Amino acid sequence: MMATVGDPMPVDETFPHLRKVHSSPEIYLIKDFLSEDECNALKAEALNRGLSQSPVKYGGWTQDVGEALRLLSVGPAVWIALLPELNAHGKSTIEIAVEVMGTWVAATLSFGVLLLGWAKWRETQLQALRTSTSVRLDASVSCAHKYEMRARQLLTLPSSETFEGVDIIRYERGQALKPHFDANREARLEDAERGGQVLATAIVYLNDVRSGGRTRFGRLGLDVQPQRGECLLFFPADKNGAFDERTEHEGMEADEEKWLARIWVHENAVSTRGVTATPARLAGA
Ligand SMILES: O=C(O)CCC(=O)C(=O)O
Ligand SMILES: [Fe+2]
């Protein structure tokens, strides 16, 4: 059952060119959020640093571990229940206990190995769903700093400590990002080092794209055609971190080159801010 999703984090309703394009969940477009020069500077900086395959990570593994542990914990309970029966077959309780523990430890280890293999396999599968290249810019880069400052004003935030760095993403013809969620149901546990849940996503398109490459919110029937300098703002979770599955979205296959600059805003300060590129969590994609 879907948890109740409340209000998103606040937005400055008076921000110039702010336009609400969807209510419940709220989605905004802000024209001319960055100037042509600012867009070009971000692109140039990304090219200068070099882009590499956009990373992905399998989100939701803690649910798998939880389920595995639940199953494994049933093992000894069953054996204990069978003790009187086994005793009747002439084995001492000690002998049975040693046998049971041996089997259980072996089963646990094999399960652990299987689980790791499963998570790795999921990641390989997910990589095929995201074929763009990207690079993270930290706020010491002046064009990234300007973008962060404007995002702070838009979201009425006193500092940028809850922002991951600015990710510049480039799609070449034929590249895409399949339907996914930017939030993670298990964010508190799995994403603790990156500030927990993603409460807001800001995307600024760095070039005009005439055909293909739209950002699509499939469950909402909303498509956004990239326009240089325009910002798309949406809320993958509510202000308390409750996952909002209505915000599932995708980057449609590009017919021509598409560039964007993305900021993920978290519920807490990001300790790895600007240091490492955080892979997208693509569970449930
Ligand atoms: O490419 C797009 O239009 C969307 C990008 C996106 O959803 C992401 O980077 O998480
Ligand atoms: Fe996304």
Coordinates of C-alpha atoms and ligand atoms in Angstrom, one line a residue:
M1 CA 0.0 0.0 0.0
M2 CA 1.3 3.5 -0.8
A3 CA 2.3 5.6 2.2
T4 CA 0.6 8.9 2.4
V5 CA 2.5 11.6 0.6
G6 CA 2.4 15.1 2.1
D7 CA 3.5 18.5 0.9
P8 CA 6.9 18.9 -0.9
M9 CA 9.6 21.1 0.5
P10 CA 8.8 24.9 0.1
V11 CA 9.4 26.8 -3.1
D12 CA 9.6 30.6 -3.5
E13 CA 6.3 31.2 -5.3
T14 CA 7.5 34.7 -6.4
F15 CA 10.6 33.4 -8.3
P16 CA 10.8 35.0 -11.7
H17 CA 9.2 32.9 -14.6
L18 CA 8.1 30.2 -12.1
R19 CA 5.3 28.2 -13.8
K20 CA 3.4 25.3 -12.2
V21 CA 2.8 22.7 -14.9
H22 CA 1.4 20.0 -12.6
S23 CA -0.4 20.0 -9.2
S24 CA -0.4 17.0 -6.9
P25 CA 2.4 16.2 -7.4
E26 CA 3.8 19.6 -8.0
I27 CA 6.0 20.1 -11.0
Y28 CA 7.5 23.5 -12.0
L29 CA 9.2 24.9 -15.1
I30 CA 11.3 28.1 -14.8
K31 CA 12.3 29.7 -18.1
D32 CA 15.7 31.4 -18.3
F33 CA 16.8 30.0 -15.0
L34 CA 20.4 30.0 -16.4
S35 CA 21.6 32.3 -19.2
E36 CA 23.0 31.1 -22.5
D37 CA 26.5 32.0 -21.3
E38 CA 26.0 30.1 -18.0
C39 CA 24.7 27.0 -19.9
N40 CA 27.8 27.1 -22.2
A41 CA 30.1 27.5 -19.3
L42 CA 28.7 24.4 -17.6
K43 CA 29.1 22.4 -20.8
A44 CA 32.6 23.7 -21.4
E45 CA 33.7 22.8 -17.9
A46 CA 32.2 19.3 -18.2
L47 CA 34.1 18.7 -21.5
N48 CA 37.2 20.1 -20.0
R49 CA 37.0 17.6 -17.0
G50 CA 35.9 14.7 -19.2
L51 CA 32.6 12.8 -19.0
S52 CA 32.4 9.1 -18.3
Q53 CA 29.5 6.5 -18.2
S54 CA 26.8 7.7 -15.9
P55 CA 26.8 5.4 -12.8
V56 CA 23.9 3.4 -11.5
K57 CA 23.4 1.5 -8.3
Y58 CA 20.9 -1.1 -7.3
G59 CA 18.6 0.5 -4.7
G60 CA 16.5 -1.6 -2.4
W61 CA 19.0 -4.3 -1.4
T62 CA 18.2 -3.9 2.2
Q63 CA 14.7 -5.3 1.5
D64 CA 16.4 -8.3 -0.1
V65 CA 18.7 -8.8 2.9
G66 CA 15.7 -8.4 5.2
E67 CA 13.7 -11.1 3.4
A68 CA 16.7 -13.4 3.3
L69 CA 17.3 -13.0 7.0
R70 CA 13.6 -13.7 7.7
L71 CA 13.8 -16.9 5.7
L72 CA 17.1 -18.0 7.4
S73 CA 15.8 -17.3 10.8
V74 CA 13.0 -19.8 10.2
G75 CA 15.6 -22.6 9.8
P76 CA 16.7 -23.2 13.4
A77 CA 13.1 -22.7 14.6
V78 CA 11.9 -25.6 12.4
W79 CA 14.8 -27.9 13.6
I80 CA 14.0 -27.1 17.2
A81 CA 10.3 -28.0 16.6
L82 CA 11.5 -31.3 15.1
L83 CA 13.8 -32.1 18.0
P84 CA 11.5 -34.6 19.8
E85 CA 10.9 -36.4 16.6
L86 CA 14.7 -36.7 15.8
N87 CA 15.5 -37.7 19.4
A88 CA 13.2 -40.6 18.8
H89 CA 15.5 -41.8 16.0
G90 CA 18.3 -42.3 18.5
K91 CA 20.4 -39.2 18.0
S92 CA 21.4 -37.2 21.0
T93 CA 20.3 -33.6 21.3
I94 CA 24.0 -32.4 21.1
E95 CA 24.6 -34.4 17.9
I96 CA 21.4 -33.0 16.3
A97 CA 22.3 -29.4 17.4
V98 CA 25.9 -29.7 15.9
E99 CA 24.4 -31.0 12.6
V100 CA 21.7 -28.3 12.5
M101 CA 24.2 -25.5 13.2
G102 CA 26.6 -26.8 10.5
T103 CA 23.8 -27.0 7.9
W104 CA 22.5 -23.6 8.9
V105 CA 25.9 -21.8 8.7
A106 CA 26.6 -23.4 5.3
A107 CA 23.1 -22.3 4.1
T108 CA 23.6 -18.7 5.4
L109 CA 27.0 -18.4 3.7
S110 CA 25.7 -19.7 0.4
F111 CA 22.7 -17.3 0.7
G112 CA 25.1 -14.3 1.3
V113 CA 27.1 -15.2 -1.7
L114 CA 24.0 -15.6 -3.8
L115 CA 22.7 -12.2 -2.6
L116 CA 25.9 -10.4 -3.5
G117 CA 25.8 -12.0 -6.9
W118 CA 22.2 -10.9 -7.3
A119 CA 22.9 -7.3 -6.5
K120 CA 25.9 -7.2 -8.9
W121 CA 23.7 -8.8 -11.6
R122 CA 21.0 -6.2 -11.0
E123 CA 23.5 -3.4 -11.4
T124 CA 24.7 -4.8 -14.8
Q125 CA 21.1 -5.0 -15.9
L126 CA 20.4 -1.4 -14.7
Q127 CA 23.4 0.0 -16.5
A128 CA 21.8 -0.9 -19.8
L129 CA 18.9 1.4 -18.7
R130 CA 21.1 4.5 -18.5
T131 CA 23.5 5.0 -21.4
S132 CA 24.5 8.7 -21.0
T133 CA 27.8 10.1 -19.8
S134 CA 28.3 12.5 -17.0
V135 CA 30.6 14.4 -14.7
R136 CA 30.2 16.0 -11.3
L137 CA 31.2 19.6 -10.7
D138 CA 31.8 20.8 -7.2
A139 CA 30.8 24.3 -6.1
S140 CA 34.4 25.6 -6.3
V141 CA 33.7 25.8 -10.1
S142 CA 32.1 29.3 -10.5
C143 CA 29.4 28.3 -13.0
A144 CA 28.3 25.4 -10.7
H145 CA 28.3 27.7 -7.7
K146 CA 26.0 30.2 -9.6
Y147 CA 23.6 27.4 -10.4
E148 CA 23.6 26.3 -6.8
M149 CA 23.0 29.8 -5.5
R150 CA 19.9 30.2 -7.8
A151 CA 18.6 26.8 -6.7
R152 CA 18.9 27.9 -3.1
Q153 CA 16.9 31.0 -3.7
L154 CA 14.2 28.9 -5.5
L155 CA 14.0 26.5 -2.6
T156 CA 14.4 29.2 0.1
L157 CA 17.4 27.3 1.6
P158 CA 19.9 29.0 3.9
S159 CA 22.8 26.9 2.6
S160 CA 23.8 24.4 -0.1
E161 CA 24.8 21.7 2.4
T162 CA 21.9 19.4 1.3
F163 CA 22.9 19.6 -2.3
E164 CA 25.0 16.9 -4.0
G165 CA 27.4 18.6 -6.5
V166 CA 26.1 19.6 -9.9
D167 CA 26.0 16.7 -12.3
I168 CA 26.4 17.5 -16.0
I169 CA 24.8 14.8 -18.1
R170 CA 25.2 14.4 -21.8
Y171 CA 23.1 12.2 -24.1
E172 CA 24.2 11.5 -27.6
R173 CA 21.9 10.2 -30.3
G174 CA 20.3 6.9 -29.2
Q175 CA 21.1 7.3 -25.5
A176 CA 18.4 7.3 -22.9
L177 CA 17.5 6.9 -19.2
K178 CA 14.6 4.5 -18.7
P179 CA 11.8 5.1 -16.3
H180 CA 13.1 5.4 -12.7
F181 CA 12.7 7.1 -9.4
D182 CA 15.2 9.6 -8.0
A183 CA 14.1 8.8 -4.4
N184 CA 14.8 5.5 -2.8
R185 CA 12.4 3.7 -0.5
E186 CA 15.3 2.6 1.7
A187 CA 17.1 6.0 1.6
R188 CA 17.6 6.4 5.3
L189 CA 19.6 3.2 5.4
E190 CA 21.2 2.9 2.0
D191 CA 21.8 6.6 1.3
A192 CA 22.7 7.9 4.8
E193 CA 26.2 9.0 3.6
R194 CA 24.6 11.1 0.8
G195 CA 22.1 13.0 3.0
G196 CA 19.3 10.4 3.0
Q197 CA 16.2 10.8 0.9
V198 CA 16.1 13.0 -2.3
L199 CA 13.5 15.6 -1.6
A200 CA 13.8 17.6 -4.8
T201 CA 15.4 17.3 -8.3
A202 CA 16.3 20.4 -10.3
I203 CA 17.3 19.9 -13.9
V204 CA 18.4 22.7 -16.2
Y205 CA 18.6 21.9 -19.9
L206 CA 21.8 23.3 -21.4
N207 CA 20.7 23.2 -25.0
D208 CA 17.5 23.2 -27.1
V209 CA 16.4 19.8 -28.3
R210 CA 13.9 19.8 -31.1
S211 CA 13.2 16.1 -31.4
G212 CA 13.4 13.2 -28.9
G213 CA 15.1 13.6 -25.5
R214 CA 12.1 14.7 -23.6
T215 CA 11.8 14.2 -19.9
R216 CA 8.6 12.1 -19.5
F217 CA 6.5 11.6 -16.4
G218 CA 4.7 8.5 -17.6
R219 CA 2.2 8.2 -14.7
L220 CA 1.2 11.9 -15.1
G221 CA 1.0 12.2 -18.9
L222 CA 3.5 15.0 -18.8
D223 CA 6.4 15.5 -21.2
V224 CA 9.0 18.3 -21.1
Q225 CA 10.9 19.3 -24.3
P226 CA 14.3 20.5 -23.4
Q227 CA 14.8 24.3 -23.8
R228 CA 18.2 25.9 -23.1
G229 CA 18.3 27.6 -19.7
E230 CA 14.9 26.2 -18.5
C231 CA 14.7 24.6 -15.1
L232 CA 12.5 21.6 -14.4
L233 CA 11.8 21.1 -10.7
F234 CA 10.0 18.2 -9.1
F235 CA 9.8 16.4 -5.8
P236 CA 10.7 12.6 -5.7
A237 CA 9.6 12.5 -2.0
D238 CA 7.6 14.8 0.3
K239 CA 9.2 17.2 2.8
N240 CA 9.4 14.4 5.4
G241 CA 11.1 11.9 3.0
A242 CA 8.0 9.8 2.0
F243 CA 8.6 8.3 -1.4
D244 CA 6.3 9.6 -4.1
E245 CA 5.9 6.9 -6.8
R246 CA 3.9 9.3 -9.0
T247 CA 7.1 11.1 -9.9
E248 CA 8.5 8.1 -11.9
H249 CA 10.2 9.7 -15.0
E250 CA 12.5 9.0 -17.8
G251 CA 14.9 10.7 -20.3
M252 CA 13.5 9.6 -23.7
E253 CA 15.9 8.4 -26.3
A254 CA 17.8 11.4 -27.8
D255 CA 17.5 12.0 -31.6
E256 CA 20.1 14.7 -31.2
E257 CA 22.5 15.7 -28.5
K258 CA 21.0 16.7 -25.1
W259 CA 22.8 18.2 -22.2
L260 CA 21.5 18.9 -18.7
A261 CA 22.7 20.0 -15.3
R262 CA 21.1 18.3 -12.3
I263 CA 21.0 19.0 -8.6
W264 CA 19.6 16.5 -6.1
V265 CA 18.5 18.1 -2.9
H266 CA 18.5 15.8 0.1
E267 CA 16.8 15.8 3.5
N268 CA 20.1 16.1 5.4
A269 CA 23.6 17.6 4.8
V270 CA 25.6 15.6 2.2
S271 CA 28.9 14.5 3.7
T272 CA 30.3 13.4 0.3
R273 CA 29.2 16.7 -1.3
G274 CA 31.1 17.3 -4.5
V275 CA 33.6 14.5 -3.8
T276 CA 32.2 11.4 -5.5
A277 CA 29.5 11.0 -8.2
T278 CA 26.6 9.3 -6.6
P279 CA 25.1 6.6 -8.8
A280 CA 21.4 6.9 -9.6
R281 CA 19.3 4.4 -7.7
L282 CA 17.3 2.6 -10.3
A283 CA 15.4 0.0 -8.3
G284 CA 11.9 -0.5 -9.6
A285 CA 12.8 1.0 -13.0
Ligands
LIG1 O1 17.3 13.0 -19.0 C1 16.3 13.5 -18.4 O2 15.5 14.1 -19.1 C2 16.0 13.1 -17.0 C3 17.3 12.9 -16.2 C4 17.0 12.2 -14.9 O3 15.9 11.9 -14.6 C5 18.1 12.0 -13.9 O4 19.2 12.3 -14.2 O5 17.8 11.4 -12.8
FE2 FE 15.8 11.1 -12.6

